Amino acid sequence: MTHKENRSSFSRRTLLKGIGAGAAALTVGSTLVRVSGISAQSNPTPASEAAFYRFRVGSFDVTVITDGYLNLPPAVLGTNAPEGAVSALLADNYLPTDLFTAPAHVMLVNTGEQLVLIDTGLGGVALPGFETDSGKLVPTMQLLGLDPADVNAVIVSHAHPDHIGGIRDSEGNPQFPNATYHISQLEWDFWMNAATDTDNDLANFFATLAQNTLLPLEDRVQRFEGETDILPGIRVVPAAGHTPGHTAVIIGTGDDRVINIADATLHYIIGLEEPTWQTGLEVDPVVAEQSRVALLSRASGERIKVFGYHFPFPGIGYAVRDGESERWEFVITG
């Protein structure tokens, strides 16, 4: 799918309708359950609770840092799945069927020349109606001897709260004061023009947060189009559907690469074994499925490691194709 095709796939009415329907899918029938060690909060978590994992990609040093967790109803993993199918697949894999605890793993790439963040987690943002435990990114960086001011670039895969919430500190100031921000032109246009006064409170919250977070940084935002290298060894790949400008990122060159698929799939089993199942908050589920299949096909065909933002820590493995089908298995290597 080309970037031009992505652009033509979305109408203004479809986009607004899609985010409203997706937000509703997250809230209908959900029951928030408290899990031991996970509690709702909006203040940064101490670094004593830090989780990080380091590995090499070619000449790059990559660190996966967990910003925290977001609790969601499992139904969000298959809004079009047959009744009971999501729970059955989770149970078959010895996973809870009453709660989906989604981690938020931020990728920090040291290229030797630049320190690059891919997304920033939820930070101190309190997502209304959902139980979260977040804000670990900056304390963990400090534990590792890194100052947020050391970050040169922030790549925004898409502007959902759990990916941009860490851009601002508790006082609303830029958390990474020396960074340039990279975001798809499609993504920027969508959120900067999104209505904030609809009858869907969650959709309003998403749009307001995106505008309040990104607009003040406009003079430091670089917007890209299509598949392109935005930095040496860091390539952005359009992966529309979850949002109009949703973007995957390939790190490294040659045979040693990893692709950060962001939210192209939320779950390491369901998203790979049942890629036709739609997830909540997909603006265009049909395009999202096409992007999901394209990314997994590329990763498996080219033997690129896969990094899932919401996969089990540290989120790194291979997508192994099941024969000639459009089904995959995630083989954890991290």
mmCIF file of N, CA and C in Angstrom, residues 159-244:
data_model
loop_
_atom_site.group_PDB
_atom_site.id
_atom_site.type_symbol
_atom_site.label_atom_id
_atom_site.label_comp_id
_atom_site.label_asym_id
_atom_site.label_seq_id
_atom_site.Cartn_x
_atom_site.Cartn_y
_atom_site.Cartn_z
ATOM 1 N N ALA A 159 -0.434 9.608 17.692
ATOM 2 C CA ALA A 159 -0.663 10.564 18.774
ATOM 3 C C ALA A 159 -1.701 10.116 19.788
ATOM 4 N N HIS A 160 -1.779 8.825 20.091
ATOM 5 C CA HIS A 160 -2.614 8.362 21.185
ATOM 6 C C HIS A 160 -1.941 8.675 22.516
ATOM 7 N N PRO A 161 -2.730 8.847 23.581
ATOM 8 C CA PRO A 161 -2.161 9.277 24.870
ATOM 9 C C PRO A 161 -1.032 8.408 25.388
ATOM 10 N N ASP A 162 -1.109 7.093 25.199
ATOM 11 C CA ASP A 162 -0.067 6.218 25.748
ATOM 12 C C ASP A 162 1.205 6.232 24.911
ATOM 13 N N HIS A 163 1.233 7.066 23.872
ATOM 14 C CA HIS A 163 2.441 7.214 23.071
ATOM 15 C C HIS A 163 3.011 8.634 23.138
ATOM 16 N N ILE A 164 2.184 9.607 23.484
ATOM 17 C CA ILE A 164 2.677 10.995 23.556
ATOM 18 C C ILE A 164 2.556 11.591 24.956
ATOM 19 N N GLY A 165 1.980 10.847 25.898
ATOM 20 C CA GLY A 165 1.751 11.413 27.228
ATOM 21 C C GLY A 165 3.009 11.835 27.946
ATOM 22 N N GLY A 166 4.145 11.208 27.604
ATOM 23 C CA GLY A 166 5.396 11.550 28.268
ATOM 24 C C GLY A 166 6.139 12.706 27.641
ATOM 25 N N ILE A 167 5.570 13.338 26.623
ATOM 26 C CA ILE A 167 6.264 14.458 25.972
ATOM 27 C C ILE A 167 6.354 15.671 26.894
ATOM 28 N N ARG A 168 5.332 15.847 27.738
ATOM 29 C CA ARG A 168 5.329 16.990 28.661
ATOM 30 C C ARG A 168 5.518 16.503 30.087
ATOM 31 N N ASP A 169 6.142 17.356 30.926
ATOM 32 C CA ASP A 169 6.298 17.006 32.331
ATOM 33 C C ASP A 169 5.051 17.405 33.104
ATOM 34 N N SER A 170 5.097 17.260 34.430
ATOM 35 C CA SER A 170 3.909 17.501 35.256
ATOM 36 C C SER A 170 3.459 18.951 35.224
ATOM 37 N N GLU A 171 4.328 19.863 34.806
ATOM 38 C CA GLU A 171 3.976 21.283 34.723
ATOM 39 C C GLU A 171 3.643 21.707 33.309
ATOM 40 N N GLY A 172 3.608 20.756 32.400
ATOM 41 C CA GLY A 172 3.244 21.051 31.020
ATOM 42 C C GLY A 172 4.390 21.498 30.147
ATOM 43 N N ASN A 173 5.615 21.455 30.673
ATOM 44 C CA ASN A 173 6.782 21.851 29.894
ATOM 45 C C ASN A 173 7.328 20.659 29.099
ATOM 46 N N PRO A 174 8.071 20.930 28.017
ATOM 47 C CA PRO A 174 8.638 19.829 27.239
ATOM 48 C C PRO A 174 9.568 18.967 28.092
ATOM 49 N N GLN A 175 9.310 17.684 28.108
ATOM 50 C CA GLN A 175 10.133 16.756 28.889
ATOM 51 C C GLN A 175 11.511 16.582 28.269
ATOM 52 N N PHE A 176 11.583 16.764 26.938
ATOM 53 C CA PHE A 176 12.834 16.567 26.204
ATOM 54 C C PHE A 176 13.151 17.881 25.481
ATOM 55 N N PRO A 177 13.704 18.839 26.202
ATOM 56 C CA PRO A 177 13.769 20.228 25.723
ATOM 57 C C PRO A 177 14.640 20.448 24.497
ATOM 58 N N ASN A 178 15.536 19.517 24.194
ATOM 59 C CA ASN A 178 16.441 19.718 23.058
ATOM 60 C C ASN A 178 16.094 18.833 21.869
ATOM 61 N N ALA A 179 14.961 18.177 21.928
ATOM 62 C CA ALA A 179 14.609 17.211 20.893
ATOM 63 C C ALA A 179 13.864 17.848 19.728
ATOM 64 N N THR A 180 14.073 17.261 18.558
ATOM 65 C CA THR A 180 13.235 17.491 17.393
ATOM 66 C C THR A 180 12.210 16.364 17.347
ATOM 67 N N TYR A 181 10.975 16.683 16.979
ATOM 68 C CA TYR A 181 9.898 15.700 16.978
ATOM 69 C C TYR A 181 9.539 15.342 15.542
ATOM 70 N N HIS A 182 9.403 14.045 15.281
ATOM 71 C CA HIS A 182 9.105 13.551 13.937
ATOM 72 C C HIS A 182 7.757 12.844 13.963
ATOM 73 N N ILE A 183 6.866 13.248 13.076
ATOM 74 C CA ILE A 183 5.531 12.663 13.022
ATOM 75 C C ILE A 183 5.030 12.691 11.581
ATOM 76 N N SER A 184 4.231 11.717 11.225
ATOM 77 C CA SER A 184 3.652 11.678 9.885
ATOM 78 C C SER A 184 2.799 12.910 9.620
ATOM 79 N N GLN A 185 2.863 13.424 8.404
ATOM 80 C CA GLN A 185 2.019 14.552 8.024
ATOM 81 C C GLN A 185 0.549 14.184 8.147
ATOM 82 N N LEU A 186 0.195 12.953 7.756
ATOM 83 C CA LEU A 186 -1.182 12.495 7.889
ATOM 84 C C LEU A 186 -1.638 12.523 9.345
ATOM 85 N N GLU A 187 -0.769 12.074 10.227
ATOM 86 C CA GLU A 187 -1.123 12.018 11.645
ATOM 87 C C GLU A 187 -1.294 13.423 12.206
ATOM 88 N N TRP A 188 -0.385 14.303 11.854
ATOM 89 C CA TRP A 188 -0.468 15.688 12.306
ATOM 90 C C TRP A 188 -1.766 16.326 11.828
ATOM 91 N N ASP A 189 -2.071 16.203 10.564
ATOM 92 C CA ASP A 189 -3.268 16.831 10.015
ATOM 93 C C ASP A 189 -4.533 16.302 10.688
ATOM 94 N N PHE A 190 -4.571 14.994 10.914
ATOM 95 C CA PHE A 190 -5.756 14.400 11.518
ATOM 96 C C PHE A 190 -6.017 14.966 12.904
ATOM 97 N N TRP A 191 -5.016 14.964 13.752
ATOM 98 C CA TRP A 191 -5.233 15.385 15.137
ATOM 99 C C TRP A 191 -5.378 16.890 15.279
ATOM 100 N N MET A 192 -4.659 17.630 14.473
ATOM 101 C CA MET A 192 -4.769 19.085 14.588
ATOM 102 C C MET A 192 -6.113 19.594 14.096
ATOM 103 N N ASN A 193 -6.813 18.786 13.307
ATOM 104 C CA ASN A 193 -8.134 19.162 12.808
ATOM 105 C C ASN A 193 -9.265 18.381 13.465
ATOM 106 N N ALA A 194 -8.941 17.545 14.420
ATOM 107 C CA ALA A 194 -9.975 16.725 15.073
ATOM 108 C C ALA A 194 -10.849 17.582 15.978
ATOM 109 N N ALA A 195 -12.139 17.316 15.969
ATOM 110 C CA ALA A 195 -13.072 18.030 16.840
ATOM 111 C C ALA A 195 -12.837 17.642 18.295
ATOM 112 N N THR A 196 -12.999 18.592 19.184
ATOM 113 C CA THR A 196 -12.833 18.336 20.621
ATOM 114 C C THR A 196 -14.138 18.544 21.373
ATOM 115 N N ASP A 197 -15.252 18.688 20.641
ATOM 116 C CA ASP A 197 -16.539 18.973 21.280
ATOM 117 C C ASP A 197 -17.620 18.005 20.793
ATOM 118 N N THR A 198 -17.223 16.754 20.523
ATOM 119 C CA THR A 198 -18.191 15.759 20.086
ATOM 120 C C THR A 198 -18.941 15.209 21.302
ATOM 121 N N ASP A 199 -19.863 14.272 21.067
ATOM 122 C CA ASP A 199 -20.600 13.661 22.171
ATOM 123 C C ASP A 199 -19.875 12.437 22.734
ATOM 124 N N ASN A 200 -18.623 12.224 22.305
ATOM 125 C CA ASN A 200 -17.804 11.122 22.813
ATOM 126 C C ASN A 200 -16.679 11.714 23.656
ATOM 127 N N ASP A 201 -16.801 11.594 24.974
ATOM 128 C CA ASP A 201 -15.850 12.231 25.881
ATOM 129 C C ASP A 201 -14.435 11.699 25.708
ATOM 130 N N LEU A 202 -14.303 10.403 25.463
ATOM 131 C CA LEU A 202 -12.966 9.839 25.321
ATOM 132 C C LEU A 202 -12.295 10.324 24.040
ATOM 133 N N ALA A 203 -13.056 10.399 22.950
ATOM 134 C CA ALA A 203 -12.512 10.931 21.706
ATOM 135 C C ALA A 203 -12.101 12.390 21.882
ATOM 136 N N ASN A 204 -12.908 13.154 22.611
ATOM 137 C CA ASN A 204 -12.560 14.552 22.891
ATOM 138 C C ASN A 204 -11.257 14.641 23.675
ATOM 139 N N PHE A 205 -11.104 13.741 24.652
ATOM 140 C CA PHE A 205 -9.892 13.733 25.469
ATOM 141 C C PHE A 205 -8.667 13.448 24.608
ATOM 142 N N PHE A 206 -8.773 12.459 23.725
ATOM 143 C CA PHE A 206 -7.654 12.115 22.857
ATOM 144 C C PHE A 206 -7.256 13.310 21.988
ATOM 145 N N ALA A 207 -8.245 13.940 21.368
ATOM 146 C CA ALA A 207 -7.957 15.051 20.463
ATOM 147 C C ALA A 207 -7.379 16.242 21.205
ATOM 148 N N THR A 208 -7.957 16.555 22.362
ATOM 149 C CA THR A 208 -7.472 17.697 23.144
ATOM 150 C C THR A 208 -6.042 17.469 23.600
ATOM 151 N N LEU A 209 -5.751 16.264 24.071
ATOM 152 C CA LEU A 209 -4.400 15.965 24.522
ATOM 153 C C LEU A 209 -3.402 16.073 23.372
ATOM 154 N N ALA A 210 -3.759 15.545 22.208
ATOM 155 C CA ALA A 210 -2.858 15.612 21.057
ATOM 156 C C ALA A 210 -2.563 17.059 20.684
ATOM 157 N N GLN A 211 -3.598 17.885 20.645
ATOM 158 C CA GLN A 211 -3.400 19.280 20.270
ATOM 159 C C GLN A 211 -2.613 20.052 21.329
ATOM 160 N N ASN A 212 -2.958 19.850 22.588
ATOM 161 C CA ASN A 212 -2.259 20.567 23.666
ATOM 162 C C ASN A 212 -0.811 20.127 23.807
ATOM 163 N N THR A 213 -0.525 18.893 23.414
ATOM 164 C CA THR A 213 0.838 18.375 23.538
ATOM 165 C C THR A 213 1.710 18.779 22.362
ATOM 166 N N LEU A 214 1.180 18.686 21.145
ATOM 167 C CA LEU A 214 1.999 18.844 19.952
ATOM 168 C C LEU A 214 2.034 20.261 19.390
ATOM 169 N N LEU A 215 0.906 20.974 19.486
ATOM 170 C CA LEU A 215 0.884 22.319 18.899
ATOM 171 C C LEU A 215 1.935 23.259 19.493
ATOM 172 N N PRO A 216 2.160 23.251 20.826
ATOM 173 C CA PRO A 216 3.189 24.145 21.369
ATOM 174 C C PRO A 216 4.601 23.823 20.863
ATOM 175 N N LEU A 217 4.783 22.634 20.303
ATOM 176 C CA LEU A 217 6.099 22.228 19.810
ATOM 177 C C LEU A 217 6.206 22.344 18.290
ATOM 178 N N GLU A 218 5.235 22.997 17.666
ATOM 179 C CA GLU A 218 5.135 22.982 16.204
ATOM 180 C C GLU A 218 6.414 23.429 15.517
ATOM 181 N N ASP A 219 7.115 24.400 16.066
ATOM 182 C CA ASP A 219 8.329 24.880 15.419
ATOM 183 C C ASP A 219 9.483 23.880 15.517
ATOM 184 N N ARG A 220 9.286 22.804 16.312
ATOM 185 C CA ARG A 220 10.321 21.781 16.429
ATOM 186 C C ARG A 220 9.847 20.436 15.877
ATOM 187 N N VAL A 221 8.709 20.459 15.179
ATOM 188 C CA VAL A 221 8.147 19.243 14.619
ATOM 189 C C VAL A 221 8.518 19.135 13.140
ATOM 190 N N GLN A 222 9.069 17.988 12.768
ATOM 191 C CA GLN A 222 9.346 17.695 11.367
ATOM 192 C C GLN A 222 8.362 16.623 10.908
ATOM 193 N N ARG A 223 7.635 16.915 9.837
ATOM 194 C CA ARG A 223 6.603 16.000 9.364
ATOM 195 C C ARG A 223 7.082 15.298 8.097
ATOM 196 N N PHE A 224 6.888 13.997 8.086
ATOM 197 C CA PHE A 224 7.369 13.193 6.969
ATOM 198 C C PHE A 224 6.194 12.570 6.229
ATOM 199 N N GLU A 225 6.465 12.128 5.003
ATOM 200 C CA GLU A 225 5.461 11.452 4.196
ATOM 201 C C GLU A 225 6.077 10.206 3.585
ATOM 202 N N GLY A 226 5.288 9.137 3.530
ATOM 203 C CA GLY A 226 5.727 7.914 2.894
ATOM 204 C C GLY A 226 6.818 7.202 3.667
ATOM 205 N N GLU A 227 7.375 6.165 3.065
ATOM 206 C CA GLU A 227 8.474 5.416 3.670
ATOM 207 C C GLU A 227 9.771 6.138 3.361
ATOM 208 N N THR A 228 10.504 6.487 4.402
ATOM 209 C CA THR A 228 11.706 7.282 4.196
ATOM 210 C C THR A 228 12.643 7.146 5.382
ATOM 211 N N ASP A 229 13.912 7.422 5.150
ATOM 212 C CA ASP A 229 14.887 7.479 6.237
ATOM 213 C C ASP A 229 14.836 8.872 6.838
ATOM 214 N N ILE A 230 14.506 8.957 8.122
ATOM 215 C CA ILE A 230 14.494 10.278 8.749
ATOM 216 C C ILE A 230 15.800 10.566 9.473
ATOM 217 N N LEU A 231 16.556 9.509 9.779
ATOM 218 C CA LEU A 231 17.892 9.611 10.333
ATOM 219 C C LEU A 231 18.689 8.436 9.782
ATOM 220 N N PRO A 232 19.992 8.506 9.740
ATOM 221 C CA PRO A 232 20.764 7.361 9.246
ATOM 222 C C PRO A 232 20.465 6.097 10.053
ATOM 223 N N GLY A 233 20.012 5.053 9.358
ATOM 224 C CA GLY A 233 19.713 3.798 10.015
ATOM 225 C C GLY A 233 18.367 3.755 10.700
ATOM 226 N N ILE A 234 17.538 4.785 10.533
ATOM 227 C CA ILE A 234 16.193 4.806 11.123
ATOM 228 C C ILE A 234 15.201 5.190 10.028
ATOM 229 N N ARG A 235 14.333 4.242 9.699
ATOM 230 C CA ARG A 235 13.427 4.378 8.564
ATOM 231 C C ARG A 235 11.991 4.274 9.045
ATOM 232 N N VAL A 236 11.137 5.207 8.627
ATOM 233 C CA VAL A 236 9.719 5.169 8.983
ATOM 234 C C VAL A 236 8.938 4.509 7.856
ATOM 235 N N VAL A 237 7.921 3.715 8.262
ATOM 236 C CA VAL A 237 7.124 2.944 7.317
ATOM 237 C C VAL A 237 5.647 3.214 7.593
ATOM 238 N N PRO A 238 4.892 3.746 6.650
ATOM 239 C CA PRO A 238 3.464 3.975 6.879
ATOM 240 C C PRO A 238 2.757 2.675 7.248
ATOM 241 N N ALA A 239 1.913 2.739 8.281
ATOM 242 C CA ALA A 239 1.165 1.568 8.750
ATOM 243 C C ALA A 239 -0.209 2.036 9.198
ATOM 244 N N ALA A 240 -0.924 2.665 8.290
ATOM 245 C CA ALA A 240 -2.183 3.336 8.609
ATOM 246 C C ALA A 240 -3.267 2.361 9.032
ATOM 247 N N GLY A 241 -4.299 2.925 9.647
ATOM 248 C CA GLY A 241 -5.477 2.169 10.036
ATOM 249 C C GLY A 241 -5.786 2.345 11.497
ATOM 250 N N HIS A 242 -4.825 2.025 12.357
ATOM 251 C CA HIS A 242 -5.018 2.284 13.783
ATOM 252 C C HIS A 242 -5.308 3.771 13.967
ATOM 253 N N THR A 243 -4.512 4.583 13.331
ATOM 254 C CA THR A 243 -4.788 6.006 13.097
ATOM 255 C C THR A 243 -4.364 6.283 11.651
ATOM 256 N N PRO A 244 -4.762 7.416 11.083
ATOM 257 C CA PRO A 244 -4.438 7.677 9.670
ATOM 258 C C PRO A 244 -2.942 7.706 9.378
#
